[in-house]
Coordinates of C-alpha atoms in Angstrom, one line a residue:
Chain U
X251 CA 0.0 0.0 0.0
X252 CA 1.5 3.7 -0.4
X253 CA 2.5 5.4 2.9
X254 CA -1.1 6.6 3.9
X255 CA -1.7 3.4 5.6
X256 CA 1.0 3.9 7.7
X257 CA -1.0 7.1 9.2
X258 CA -3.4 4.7 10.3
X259 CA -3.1 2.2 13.2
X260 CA -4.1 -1.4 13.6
X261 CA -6.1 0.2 16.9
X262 CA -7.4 3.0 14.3
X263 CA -8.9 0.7 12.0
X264 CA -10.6 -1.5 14.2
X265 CA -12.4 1.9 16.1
X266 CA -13.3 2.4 12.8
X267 CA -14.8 -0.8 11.8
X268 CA -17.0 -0.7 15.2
X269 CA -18.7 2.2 14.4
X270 CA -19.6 1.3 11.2
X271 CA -21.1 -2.4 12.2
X272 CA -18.6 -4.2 10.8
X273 CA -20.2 -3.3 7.1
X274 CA -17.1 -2.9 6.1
X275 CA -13.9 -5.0 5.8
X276 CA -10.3 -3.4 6.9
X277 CA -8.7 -3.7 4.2
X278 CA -11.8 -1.6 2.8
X279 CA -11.0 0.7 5.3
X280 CA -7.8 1.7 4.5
X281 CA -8.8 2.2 1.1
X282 CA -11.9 4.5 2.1
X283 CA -9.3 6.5 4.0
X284 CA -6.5 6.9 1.2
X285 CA -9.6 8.4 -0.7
X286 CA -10.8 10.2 2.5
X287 CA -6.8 11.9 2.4
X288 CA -7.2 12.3 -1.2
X289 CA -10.4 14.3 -1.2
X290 CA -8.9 16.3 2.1
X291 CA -6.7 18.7 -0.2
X292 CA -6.2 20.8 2.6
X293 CA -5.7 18.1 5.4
X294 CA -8.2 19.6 7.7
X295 CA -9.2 16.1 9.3
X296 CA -12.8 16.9 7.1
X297 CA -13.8 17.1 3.4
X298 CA -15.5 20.9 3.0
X299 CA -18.4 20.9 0.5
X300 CA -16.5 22.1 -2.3
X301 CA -14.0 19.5 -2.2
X302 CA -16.9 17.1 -2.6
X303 CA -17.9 19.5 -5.5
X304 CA -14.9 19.2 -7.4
X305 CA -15.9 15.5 -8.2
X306 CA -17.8 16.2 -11.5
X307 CA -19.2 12.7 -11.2
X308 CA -20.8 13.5 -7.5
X309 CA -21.4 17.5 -8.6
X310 CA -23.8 16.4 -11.6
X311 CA -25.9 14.3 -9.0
X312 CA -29.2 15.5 -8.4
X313 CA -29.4 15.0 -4.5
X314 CA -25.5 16.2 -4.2
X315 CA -26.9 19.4 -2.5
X316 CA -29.0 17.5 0.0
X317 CA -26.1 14.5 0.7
X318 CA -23.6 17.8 1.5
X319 CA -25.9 19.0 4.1
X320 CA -25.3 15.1 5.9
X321 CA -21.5 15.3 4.9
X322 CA -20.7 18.7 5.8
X323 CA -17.9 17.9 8.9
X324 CA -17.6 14.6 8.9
X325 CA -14.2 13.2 10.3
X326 CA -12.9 9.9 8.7
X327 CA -15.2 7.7 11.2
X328 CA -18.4 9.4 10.7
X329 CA -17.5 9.5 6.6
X330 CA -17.3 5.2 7.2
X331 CA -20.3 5.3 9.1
X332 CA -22.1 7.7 6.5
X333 CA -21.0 5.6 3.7
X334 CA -22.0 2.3 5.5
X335 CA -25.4 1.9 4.2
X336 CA -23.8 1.2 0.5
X337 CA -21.8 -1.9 1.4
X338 CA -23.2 -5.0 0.4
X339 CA -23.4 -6.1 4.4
X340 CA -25.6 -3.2 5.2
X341 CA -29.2 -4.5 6.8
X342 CA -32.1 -3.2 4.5
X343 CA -33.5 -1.1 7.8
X344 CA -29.7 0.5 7.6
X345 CA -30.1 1.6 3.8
X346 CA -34.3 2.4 4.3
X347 CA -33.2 4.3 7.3
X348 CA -30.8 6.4 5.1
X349 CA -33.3 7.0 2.8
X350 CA -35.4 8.4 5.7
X351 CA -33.1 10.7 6.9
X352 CA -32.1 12.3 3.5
X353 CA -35.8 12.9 3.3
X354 CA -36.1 13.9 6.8
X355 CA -34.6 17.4 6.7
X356 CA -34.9 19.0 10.3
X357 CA -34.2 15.5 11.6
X358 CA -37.6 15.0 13.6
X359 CA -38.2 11.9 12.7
X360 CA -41.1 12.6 10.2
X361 CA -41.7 13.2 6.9
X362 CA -44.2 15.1 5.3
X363 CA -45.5 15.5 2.1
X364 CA -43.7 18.9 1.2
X365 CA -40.4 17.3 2.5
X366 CA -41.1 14.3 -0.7
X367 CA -42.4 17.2 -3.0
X368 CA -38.7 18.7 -2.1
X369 CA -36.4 15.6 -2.9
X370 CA -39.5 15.1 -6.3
X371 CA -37.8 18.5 -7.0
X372 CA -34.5 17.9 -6.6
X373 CA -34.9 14.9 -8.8
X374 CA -37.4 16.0 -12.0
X375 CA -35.9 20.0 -11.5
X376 CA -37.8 22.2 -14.3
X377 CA -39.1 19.5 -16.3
X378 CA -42.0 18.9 -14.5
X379 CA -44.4 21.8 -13.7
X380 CA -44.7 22.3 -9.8
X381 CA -48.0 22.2 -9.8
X382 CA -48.1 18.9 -11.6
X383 CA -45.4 17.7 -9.5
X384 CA -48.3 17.9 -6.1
X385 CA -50.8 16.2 -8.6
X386 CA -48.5 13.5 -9.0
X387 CA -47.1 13.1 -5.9
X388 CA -50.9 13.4 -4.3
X389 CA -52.3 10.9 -6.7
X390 CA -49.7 7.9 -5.7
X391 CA -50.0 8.9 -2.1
X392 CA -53.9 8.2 -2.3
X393 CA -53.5 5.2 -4.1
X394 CA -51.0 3.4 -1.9
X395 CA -53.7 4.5 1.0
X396 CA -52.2 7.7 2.1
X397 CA -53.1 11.1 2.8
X398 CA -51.7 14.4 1.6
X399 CA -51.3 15.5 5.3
X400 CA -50.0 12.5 6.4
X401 CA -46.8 12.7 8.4
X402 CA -44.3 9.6 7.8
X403 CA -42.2 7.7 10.2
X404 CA -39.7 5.5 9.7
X405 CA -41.9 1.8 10.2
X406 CA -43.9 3.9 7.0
X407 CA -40.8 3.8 5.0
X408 CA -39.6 0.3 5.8
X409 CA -43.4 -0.6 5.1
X410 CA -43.3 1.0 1.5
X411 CA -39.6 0.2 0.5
X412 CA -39.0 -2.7 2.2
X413 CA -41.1 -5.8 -0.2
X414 CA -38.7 -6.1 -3.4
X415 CA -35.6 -5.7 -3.5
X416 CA -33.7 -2.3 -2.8
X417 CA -30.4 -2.3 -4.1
X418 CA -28.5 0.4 -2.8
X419 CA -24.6 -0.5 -2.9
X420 CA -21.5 1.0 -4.1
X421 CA -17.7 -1.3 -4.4
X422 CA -15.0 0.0 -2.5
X423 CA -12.1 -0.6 -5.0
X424 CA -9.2 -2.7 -3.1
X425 CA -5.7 -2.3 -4.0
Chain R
X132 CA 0.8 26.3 -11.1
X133 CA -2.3 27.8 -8.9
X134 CA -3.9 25.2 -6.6
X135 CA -7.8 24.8 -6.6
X136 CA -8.5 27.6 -4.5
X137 CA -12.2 28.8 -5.3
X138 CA -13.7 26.7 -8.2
X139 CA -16.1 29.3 -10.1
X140 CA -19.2 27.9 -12.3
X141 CA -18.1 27.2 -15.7
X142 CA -19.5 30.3 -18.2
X143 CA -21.8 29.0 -21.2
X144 CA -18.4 29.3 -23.1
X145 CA -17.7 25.7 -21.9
X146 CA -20.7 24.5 -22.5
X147 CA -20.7 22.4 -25.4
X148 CA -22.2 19.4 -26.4
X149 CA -21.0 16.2 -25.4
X150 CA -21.1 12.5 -25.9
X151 CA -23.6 10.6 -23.9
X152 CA -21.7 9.9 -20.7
X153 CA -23.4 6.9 -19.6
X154 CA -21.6 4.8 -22.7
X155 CA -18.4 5.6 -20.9
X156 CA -19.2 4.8 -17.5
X157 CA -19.2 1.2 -16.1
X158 CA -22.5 -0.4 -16.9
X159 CA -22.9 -1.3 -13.2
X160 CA -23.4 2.3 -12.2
X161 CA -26.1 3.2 -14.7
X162 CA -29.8 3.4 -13.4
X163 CA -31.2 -0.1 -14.2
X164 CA -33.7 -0.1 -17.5
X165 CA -36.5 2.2 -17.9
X166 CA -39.2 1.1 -15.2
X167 CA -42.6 0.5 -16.6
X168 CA -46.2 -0.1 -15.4
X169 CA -48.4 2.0 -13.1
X170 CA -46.8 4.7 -11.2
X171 CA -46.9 4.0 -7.0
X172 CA -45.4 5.8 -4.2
X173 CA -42.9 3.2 -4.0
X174 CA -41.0 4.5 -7.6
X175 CA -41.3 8.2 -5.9
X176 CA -39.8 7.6 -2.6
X177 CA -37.2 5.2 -4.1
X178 CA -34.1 7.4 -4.4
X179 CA -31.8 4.3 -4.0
X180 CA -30.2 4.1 -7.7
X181 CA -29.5 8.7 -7.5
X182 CA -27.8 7.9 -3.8
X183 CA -25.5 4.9 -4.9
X184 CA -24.7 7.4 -7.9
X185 CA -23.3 10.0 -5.2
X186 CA -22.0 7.2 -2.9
X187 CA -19.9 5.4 -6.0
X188 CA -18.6 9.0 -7.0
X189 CA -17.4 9.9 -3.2
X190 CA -15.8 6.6 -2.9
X191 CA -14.0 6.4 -6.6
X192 CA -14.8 8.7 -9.7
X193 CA -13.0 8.4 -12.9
X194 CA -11.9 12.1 -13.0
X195 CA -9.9 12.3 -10.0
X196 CA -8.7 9.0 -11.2
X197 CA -7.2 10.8 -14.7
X198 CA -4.8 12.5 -11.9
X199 CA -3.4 10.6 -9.8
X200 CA 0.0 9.6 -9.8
X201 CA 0.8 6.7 -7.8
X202 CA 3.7 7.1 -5.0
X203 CA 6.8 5.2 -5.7
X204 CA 6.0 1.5 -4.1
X205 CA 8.4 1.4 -1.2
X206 CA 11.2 -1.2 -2.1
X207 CA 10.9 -4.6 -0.7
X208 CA 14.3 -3.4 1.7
X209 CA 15.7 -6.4 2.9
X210 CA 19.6 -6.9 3.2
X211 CA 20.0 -7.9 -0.5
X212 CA 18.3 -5.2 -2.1
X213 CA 19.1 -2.3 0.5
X214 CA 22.7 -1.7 -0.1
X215 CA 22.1 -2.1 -4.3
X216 CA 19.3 0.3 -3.7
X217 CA 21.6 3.0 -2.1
X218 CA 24.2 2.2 -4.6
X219 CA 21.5 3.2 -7.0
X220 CA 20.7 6.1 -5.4
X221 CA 24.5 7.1 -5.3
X222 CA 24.9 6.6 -8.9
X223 CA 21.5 8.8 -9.9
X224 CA 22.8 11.6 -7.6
X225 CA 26.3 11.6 -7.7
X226 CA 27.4 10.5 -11.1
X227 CA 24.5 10.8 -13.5
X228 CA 22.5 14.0 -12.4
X229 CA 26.2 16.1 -12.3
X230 CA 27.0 14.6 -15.5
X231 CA 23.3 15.3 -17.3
X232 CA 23.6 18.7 -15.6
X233 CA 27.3 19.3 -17.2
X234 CA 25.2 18.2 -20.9
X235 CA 22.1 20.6 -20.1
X236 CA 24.9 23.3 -19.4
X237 CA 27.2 22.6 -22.4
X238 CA 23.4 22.6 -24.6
X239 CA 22.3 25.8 -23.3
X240 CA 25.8 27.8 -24.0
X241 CA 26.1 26.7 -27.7
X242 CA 22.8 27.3 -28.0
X243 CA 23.0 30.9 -26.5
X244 CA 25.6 31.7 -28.2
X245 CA 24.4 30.8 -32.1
X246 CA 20.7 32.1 -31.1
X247 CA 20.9 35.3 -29.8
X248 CA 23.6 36.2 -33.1
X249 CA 21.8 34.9 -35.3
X250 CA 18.2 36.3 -34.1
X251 CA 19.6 39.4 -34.3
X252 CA 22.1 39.9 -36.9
X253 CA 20.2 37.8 -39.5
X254 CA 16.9 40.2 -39.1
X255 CA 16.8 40.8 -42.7
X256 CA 17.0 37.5 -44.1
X257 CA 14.1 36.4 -42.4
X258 CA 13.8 32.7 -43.9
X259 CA 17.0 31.8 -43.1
X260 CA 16.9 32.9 -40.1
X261 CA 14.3 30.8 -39.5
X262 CA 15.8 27.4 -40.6
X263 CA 18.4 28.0 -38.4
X264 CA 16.2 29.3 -35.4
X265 CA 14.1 25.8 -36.1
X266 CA 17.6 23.5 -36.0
X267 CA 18.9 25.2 -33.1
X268 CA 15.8 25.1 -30.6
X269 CA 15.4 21.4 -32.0
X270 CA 19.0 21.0 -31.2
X271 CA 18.4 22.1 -27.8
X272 CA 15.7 19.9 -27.1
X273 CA 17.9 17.1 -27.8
X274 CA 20.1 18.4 -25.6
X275 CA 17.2 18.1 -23.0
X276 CA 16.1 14.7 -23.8
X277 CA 19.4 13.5 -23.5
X278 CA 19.7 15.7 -19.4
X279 CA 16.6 12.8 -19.0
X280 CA 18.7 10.6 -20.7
X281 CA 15.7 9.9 -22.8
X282 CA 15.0 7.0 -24.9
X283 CA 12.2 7.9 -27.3
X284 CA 11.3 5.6 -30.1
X285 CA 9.6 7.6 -32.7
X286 CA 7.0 5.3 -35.0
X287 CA 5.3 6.2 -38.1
X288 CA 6.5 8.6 -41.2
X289 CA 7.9 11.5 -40.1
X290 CA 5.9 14.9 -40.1
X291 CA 5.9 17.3 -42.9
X292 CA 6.0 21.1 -43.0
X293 CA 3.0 21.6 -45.0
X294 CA 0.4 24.3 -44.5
X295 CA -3.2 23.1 -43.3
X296 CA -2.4 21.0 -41.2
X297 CA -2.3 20.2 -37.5
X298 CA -0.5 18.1 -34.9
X299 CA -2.7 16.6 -31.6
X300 CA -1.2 14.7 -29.2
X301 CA -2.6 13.4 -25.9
X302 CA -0.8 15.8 -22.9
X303 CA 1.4 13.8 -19.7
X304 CA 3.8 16.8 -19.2
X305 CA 5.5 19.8 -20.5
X306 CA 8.4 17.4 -21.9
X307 CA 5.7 16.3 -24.7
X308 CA 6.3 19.3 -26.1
X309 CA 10.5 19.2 -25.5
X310 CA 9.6 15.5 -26.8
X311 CA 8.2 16.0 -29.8
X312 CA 10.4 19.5 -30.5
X313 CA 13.5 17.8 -30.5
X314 CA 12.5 15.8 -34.3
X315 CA 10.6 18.5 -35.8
X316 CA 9.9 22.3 -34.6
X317 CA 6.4 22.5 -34.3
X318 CA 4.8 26.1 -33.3
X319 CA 2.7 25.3 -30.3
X320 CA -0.1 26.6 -28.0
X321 CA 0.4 26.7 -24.5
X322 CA -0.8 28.4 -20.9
X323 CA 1.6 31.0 -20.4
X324 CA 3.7 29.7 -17.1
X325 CA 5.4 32.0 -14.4
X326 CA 8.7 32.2 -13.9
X327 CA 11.7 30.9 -15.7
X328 CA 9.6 28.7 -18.5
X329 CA 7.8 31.8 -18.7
X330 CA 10.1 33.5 -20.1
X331 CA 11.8 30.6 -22.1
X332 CA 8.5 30.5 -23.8
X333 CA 8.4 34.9 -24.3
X334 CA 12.2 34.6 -26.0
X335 CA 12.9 31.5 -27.6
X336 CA 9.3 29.4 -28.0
X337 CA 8.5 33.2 -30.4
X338 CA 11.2 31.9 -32.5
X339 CA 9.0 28.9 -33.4
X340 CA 5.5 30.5 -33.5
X341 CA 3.5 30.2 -29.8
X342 CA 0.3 31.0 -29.1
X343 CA -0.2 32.1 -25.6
X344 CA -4.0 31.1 -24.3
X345 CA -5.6 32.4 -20.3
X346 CA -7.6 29.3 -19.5
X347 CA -9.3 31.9 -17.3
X348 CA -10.7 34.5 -19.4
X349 CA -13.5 33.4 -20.8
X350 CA -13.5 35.2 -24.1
X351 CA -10.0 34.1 -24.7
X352 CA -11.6 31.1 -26.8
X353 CA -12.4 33.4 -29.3
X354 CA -9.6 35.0 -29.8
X355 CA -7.1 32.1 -29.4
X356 CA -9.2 29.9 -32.1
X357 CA -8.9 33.0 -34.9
X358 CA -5.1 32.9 -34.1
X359 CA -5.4 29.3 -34.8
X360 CA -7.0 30.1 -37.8
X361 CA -4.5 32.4 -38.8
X362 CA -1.6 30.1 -38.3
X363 CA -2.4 27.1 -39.8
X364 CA -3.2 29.4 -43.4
X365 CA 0.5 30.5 -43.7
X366 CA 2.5 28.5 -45.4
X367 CA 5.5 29.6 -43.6
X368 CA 4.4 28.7 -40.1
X369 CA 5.7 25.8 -38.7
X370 CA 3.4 23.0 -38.1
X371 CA 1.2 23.7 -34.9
X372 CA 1.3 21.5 -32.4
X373 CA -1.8 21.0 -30.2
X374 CA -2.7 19.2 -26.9
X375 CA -6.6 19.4 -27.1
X376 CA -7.1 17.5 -23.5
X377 CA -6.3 20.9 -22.1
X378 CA -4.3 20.0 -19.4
X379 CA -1.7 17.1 -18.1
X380 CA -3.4 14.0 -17.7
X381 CA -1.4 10.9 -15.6
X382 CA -0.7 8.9 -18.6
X383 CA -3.8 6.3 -17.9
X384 CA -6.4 7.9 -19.7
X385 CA -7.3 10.6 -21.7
X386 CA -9.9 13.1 -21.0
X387 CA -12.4 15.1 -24.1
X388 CA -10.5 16.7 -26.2
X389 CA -11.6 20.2 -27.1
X390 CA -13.1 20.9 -30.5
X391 CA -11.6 24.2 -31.2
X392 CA -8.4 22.2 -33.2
X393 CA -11.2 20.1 -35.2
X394 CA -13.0 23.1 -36.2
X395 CA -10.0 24.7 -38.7
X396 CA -10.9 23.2 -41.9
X397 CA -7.9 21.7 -41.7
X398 CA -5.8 17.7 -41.9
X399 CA -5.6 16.6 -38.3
X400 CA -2.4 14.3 -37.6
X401 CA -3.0 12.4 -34.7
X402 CA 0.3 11.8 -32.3
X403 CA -0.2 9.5 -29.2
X404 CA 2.7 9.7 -26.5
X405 CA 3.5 6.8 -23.9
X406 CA 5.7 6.9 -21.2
X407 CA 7.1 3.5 -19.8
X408 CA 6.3 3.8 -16.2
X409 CA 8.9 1.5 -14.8
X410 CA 11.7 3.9 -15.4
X411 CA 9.6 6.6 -14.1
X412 CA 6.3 8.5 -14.1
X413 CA 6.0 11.2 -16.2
X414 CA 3.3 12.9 -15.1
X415 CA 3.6 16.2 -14.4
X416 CA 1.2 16.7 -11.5
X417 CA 0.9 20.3 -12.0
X418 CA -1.3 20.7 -8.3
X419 CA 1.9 18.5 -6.5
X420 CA 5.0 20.2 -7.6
X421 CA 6.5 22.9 -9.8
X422 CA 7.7 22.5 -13.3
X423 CA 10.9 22.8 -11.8
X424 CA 11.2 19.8 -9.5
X425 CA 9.3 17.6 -12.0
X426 CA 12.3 18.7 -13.9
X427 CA 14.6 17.5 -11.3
X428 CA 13.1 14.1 -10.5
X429 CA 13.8 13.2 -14.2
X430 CA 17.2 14.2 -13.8
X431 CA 17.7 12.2 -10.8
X432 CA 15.7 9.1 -12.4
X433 CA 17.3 6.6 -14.4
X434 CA 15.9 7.2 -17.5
X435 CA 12.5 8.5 -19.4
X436 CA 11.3 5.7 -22.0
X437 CA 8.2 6.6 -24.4
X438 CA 7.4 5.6 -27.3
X439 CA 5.5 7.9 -29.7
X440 CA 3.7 7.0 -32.6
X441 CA 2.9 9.6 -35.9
X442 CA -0.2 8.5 -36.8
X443 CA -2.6 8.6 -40.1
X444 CA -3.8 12.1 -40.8
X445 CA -7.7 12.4 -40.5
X446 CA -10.0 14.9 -41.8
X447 CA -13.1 15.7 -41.1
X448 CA -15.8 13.1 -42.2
X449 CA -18.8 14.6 -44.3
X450 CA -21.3 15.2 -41.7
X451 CA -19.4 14.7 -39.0
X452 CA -19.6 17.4 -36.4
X453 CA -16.2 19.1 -34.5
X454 CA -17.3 17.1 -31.5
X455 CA -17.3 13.9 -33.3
X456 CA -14.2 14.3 -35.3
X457 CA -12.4 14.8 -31.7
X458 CA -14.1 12.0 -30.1
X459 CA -13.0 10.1 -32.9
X460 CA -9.2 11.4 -33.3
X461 CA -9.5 10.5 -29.2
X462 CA -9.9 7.0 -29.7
X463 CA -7.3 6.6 -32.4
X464 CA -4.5 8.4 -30.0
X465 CA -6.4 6.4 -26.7
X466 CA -6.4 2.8 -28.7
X467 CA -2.7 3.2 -29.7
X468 CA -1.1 4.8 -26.2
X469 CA -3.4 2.2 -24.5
X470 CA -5.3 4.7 -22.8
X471 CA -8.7 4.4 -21.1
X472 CA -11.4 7.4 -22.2
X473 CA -13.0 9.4 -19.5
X474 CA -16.1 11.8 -20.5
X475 CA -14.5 14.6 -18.5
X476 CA -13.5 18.0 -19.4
X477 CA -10.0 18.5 -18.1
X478 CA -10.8 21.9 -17.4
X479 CA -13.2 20.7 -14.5
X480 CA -9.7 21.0 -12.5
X481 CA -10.4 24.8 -12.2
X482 CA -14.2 25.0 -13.0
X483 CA -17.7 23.2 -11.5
X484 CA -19.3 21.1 -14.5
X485 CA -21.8 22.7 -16.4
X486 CA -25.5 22.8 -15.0
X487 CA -26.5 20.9 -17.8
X488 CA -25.3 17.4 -16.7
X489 CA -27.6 17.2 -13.8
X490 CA -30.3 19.0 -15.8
X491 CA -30.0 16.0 -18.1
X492 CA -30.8 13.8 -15.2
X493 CA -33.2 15.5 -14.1
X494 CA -35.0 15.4 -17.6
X495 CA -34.5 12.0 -17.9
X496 CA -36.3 11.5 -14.5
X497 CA -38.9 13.6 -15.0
X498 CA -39.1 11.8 -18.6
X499 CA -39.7 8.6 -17.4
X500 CA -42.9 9.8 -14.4
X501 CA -44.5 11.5 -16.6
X502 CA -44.4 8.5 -19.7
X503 CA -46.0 6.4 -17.0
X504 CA -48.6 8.6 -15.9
X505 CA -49.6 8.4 -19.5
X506 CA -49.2 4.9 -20.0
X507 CA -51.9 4.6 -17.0
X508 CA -54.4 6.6 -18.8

């Protein structure tokens, strides 16, 4: 491995892998934290938002405004933990529980129907009319027994994501 | 070089169209095949394939991955290879980077001394001058290859001073340029540096023909591509020599090239550049280091292999547009260098990608609700 690893201990790495639940492997993180010092130009122990930005891949994202506002300040253990509902070990209630609180915006523990017309925003941008954007949004809702002032908790998410299938992972590339 | 300090939004100036990007990106990280059926809340509240977009992009993206130069690997230092190691390290310092210095030095005085007589008391008899302006400052780049103690093995006819016609190669470091100088004098266009190479390129690169471009003024585009223009139709000018990736790329890949060489009217002669990596990397890592200690890590290496291929000249395909004729002159360069393609501008070092990459997914999105809101009707 280049020298990074050498930054980080044995004792480091395991810390690290028992906040994160043992999602990830250690040799996956020392690679997370090569990239981690690669993305810290500045070697400030965090990632500002504009270092984030200056991945064109991650600055074209749609939700890359929203995923900032949960990144801003990490340090190299909470950027594990934040990035441990994308490994293949991650329990579904992990990744459905991420989903929440990217929806979730002042962290109450509900959601309501303008925070999913906010992320619908985010994620269709000019090309849908806002005022069809509510229709739509208001017409699945009914249908899947909802109503427009109904406030969602997290057992509502896991209800409504959890049946098939949600794939939500991402490879950490080992050397 | 400037580091990324402030990254500014790119102006419409660098907004042109481009290539789809998801036929360059690993088929694992494109959103899975158009959903169909009725719409449910399920497909709205789903954000799942946008956030393992973000996640894969924090974790690895191919951009960053055009820059990175890998540390030397550590040798393996057990009692064998230590001492031959330090013996090497004697040798590079002691015997060969003196000596190479002693050639660079030797270069640049008989160089001095038959330019700056020649530039001035030949000023009336312009084309001679010339020629022997052109065989000195190729003279002195062999003088720099050989400081590297570079072992270059050319392939392919070599160029010809002919008007309408332009040189692209793909871009490692500044010594491309010293690289391909030291067999033929090609005028070239470059960022105008600070210091010292500064003003190498103000006194002697004029000699040559140079075309100075600000990557930060945004109307500079206009005015460099008209002194493009202007170049390539005399038939006196040497043969231009372009790097359209913009910027120094590690040798790996190749980012888009821009259009502005393909749009001249003119014979494109593709030249593709690769360095052998075991002798040492060439990259010039312009945010790392200054052009001055790359300089001096080359001199201190053993040696700087590449091979460089002169490739078939292309011209522009009936109804082919600029952007198409680069992608295309891309691949041949990527496909003989062995380089991977990235749909990246390389000026996204200094500038935030254009709003209209996430406004594409966006429409797409947006595309794909509404369809099925129809489809239930």
């Amino acid at each position: 491995m280049g020298n990074t690893s050498s930054m980080l201990t044995q004792y480091d790495i395991e810390e690290v892998q028992q906040h994160c639940n043992y999602t990830f492997t250690q040799q996956e993180i020392v690679s997370l934290y090569e990239r981690f010092c690669q993305l810290d130009r500045n070697s400030s122990g965090f990632i500002t938002a504009d270092e984030f930005l200056s991945l064109p891949e991650f600055a074209v994202n749609p939700l890359s405004l929203r995923l900032l506002r949960l990144l801003d300040g990490l340090n190299f253990k909470e950027f594990v933990a934040f990035l441990s509902a994308f490994s293949p070990r991650a329990t579904l209630q992990h990744k459905i529980e991420f989903i929440f609180k990217v929806y979730d915006t002042d962290c109450n523990g509900k959601v309501s129907f303008n925070d999913m017309l906010d992320v619908l925003r985010d994620l269709t941008g000019q090309f849908i009319s806002e005022h069809q954007r509510e229709q739509v949004l208001a017409h699945v809702l009914e249908e899947a027994g909802y109503k427009k002032d109904s406030l969602f908790v997290l057992a509502d998410f896991m209800k409504i994501l959890g049946n098939s299938g949600l794939k939500m992972e991402v490879e950490v590339p080992v050397d | 070089m400037s580091t990324t300090g402030k990254l500014k939004s790119s102006s419409s100036e660098l907004d042109f169209d481009r290539p789809n990007i998801e036929d360059y990106l690993p088929s694992g990280s494109t959103i899975q095949q158009e959903p169909h059926g009725k719409l449910c809340l399920r497909d709205l509240l789903n954000i799942s394939p946008t956030l393992s977009e973000a996640a894969g992009a924090i974790v690895d993206d191919s951009f960053t991955r055009c820059f990175k130069s890998n540390p030397p690997e550590p040798w393996n230092w057990n009692v064998y290879l230590f001492p031959l190691w330090c013996f090497g390290v004697l040798v590079r310092y002691l015997i060969l980077f003196p000596a190479r210095v002693l050639v660079l030095t030797i270069g640049w005085m008989i160089f001095l001394s038959s330019f700056i007589p020649v530039h001035f008391l030949l000023k009336g008899h312009d084309k001679l001058r010339r020629k022997i302006e052109r065989s000195l400052v190729e003279m002195m780049c062999s003088f720099f290859v050989a400081s590297w103690t570079g072992v270059v093995k050319y392939h392919g006819p070599r160029p010809s001073i002919r008007p309408k016609q332009v040189f692209v190669a793909n871009h490692t470091s500044m010594i491309d340029f010293i690289i391909l100088e030291q067999m033929t004098a090609f005028a070239v266009i470059m960022q105008k540096h600070p210091g010292w190479v500064g003003l190498l390129q103000s006194t002697i690169l004029e000699s040559v023909g140079c075309i100075w471009f600000n990557r930060s003024e945004a109307k500079d585009r206009e005015i460099v591509a008209k002194k493009l223009r202007e170049h390539v139709l005399g038939t006196d000018n040497n043969p231009l020599l372009i790097f359209p990736e913009g910027t120094c790329v590690n040798n790996h890949y190749t980012v888009m090239f821009k259009k502005g060489s393909f749009e001249l009217g003119c014979t494109v002669c593709p030249v593709a550049i690769k360095y052998n990596k075991i002798f040492v990397d060439a990259f010039w890592n312009s945010r790392k280091q200054s052009f001055s200690k790359h300089l001096l890590r080359l001199m201190t290496s053993w040696a700087v292999v590449c091979d460089v291929w002169y490739l078939e000249p292309q011209n522009q395909k009936p109804g082919e547009t600029a952007i198409e004729f680069a992608e295309r002159v891309r691949d041949i360069i990527s496909v003989r260098a062995g380089l991977k393609k990235v749909p990246w501008d390389g000026y996204l070092k200094y500038s935030h990608p254009s709003p209209k990459l996430k406004q594409g997914k966006q429409q797409n999105f947006a595309d794909s609700v509404l369809r099925r809101l129809e489809e239930e009707k």
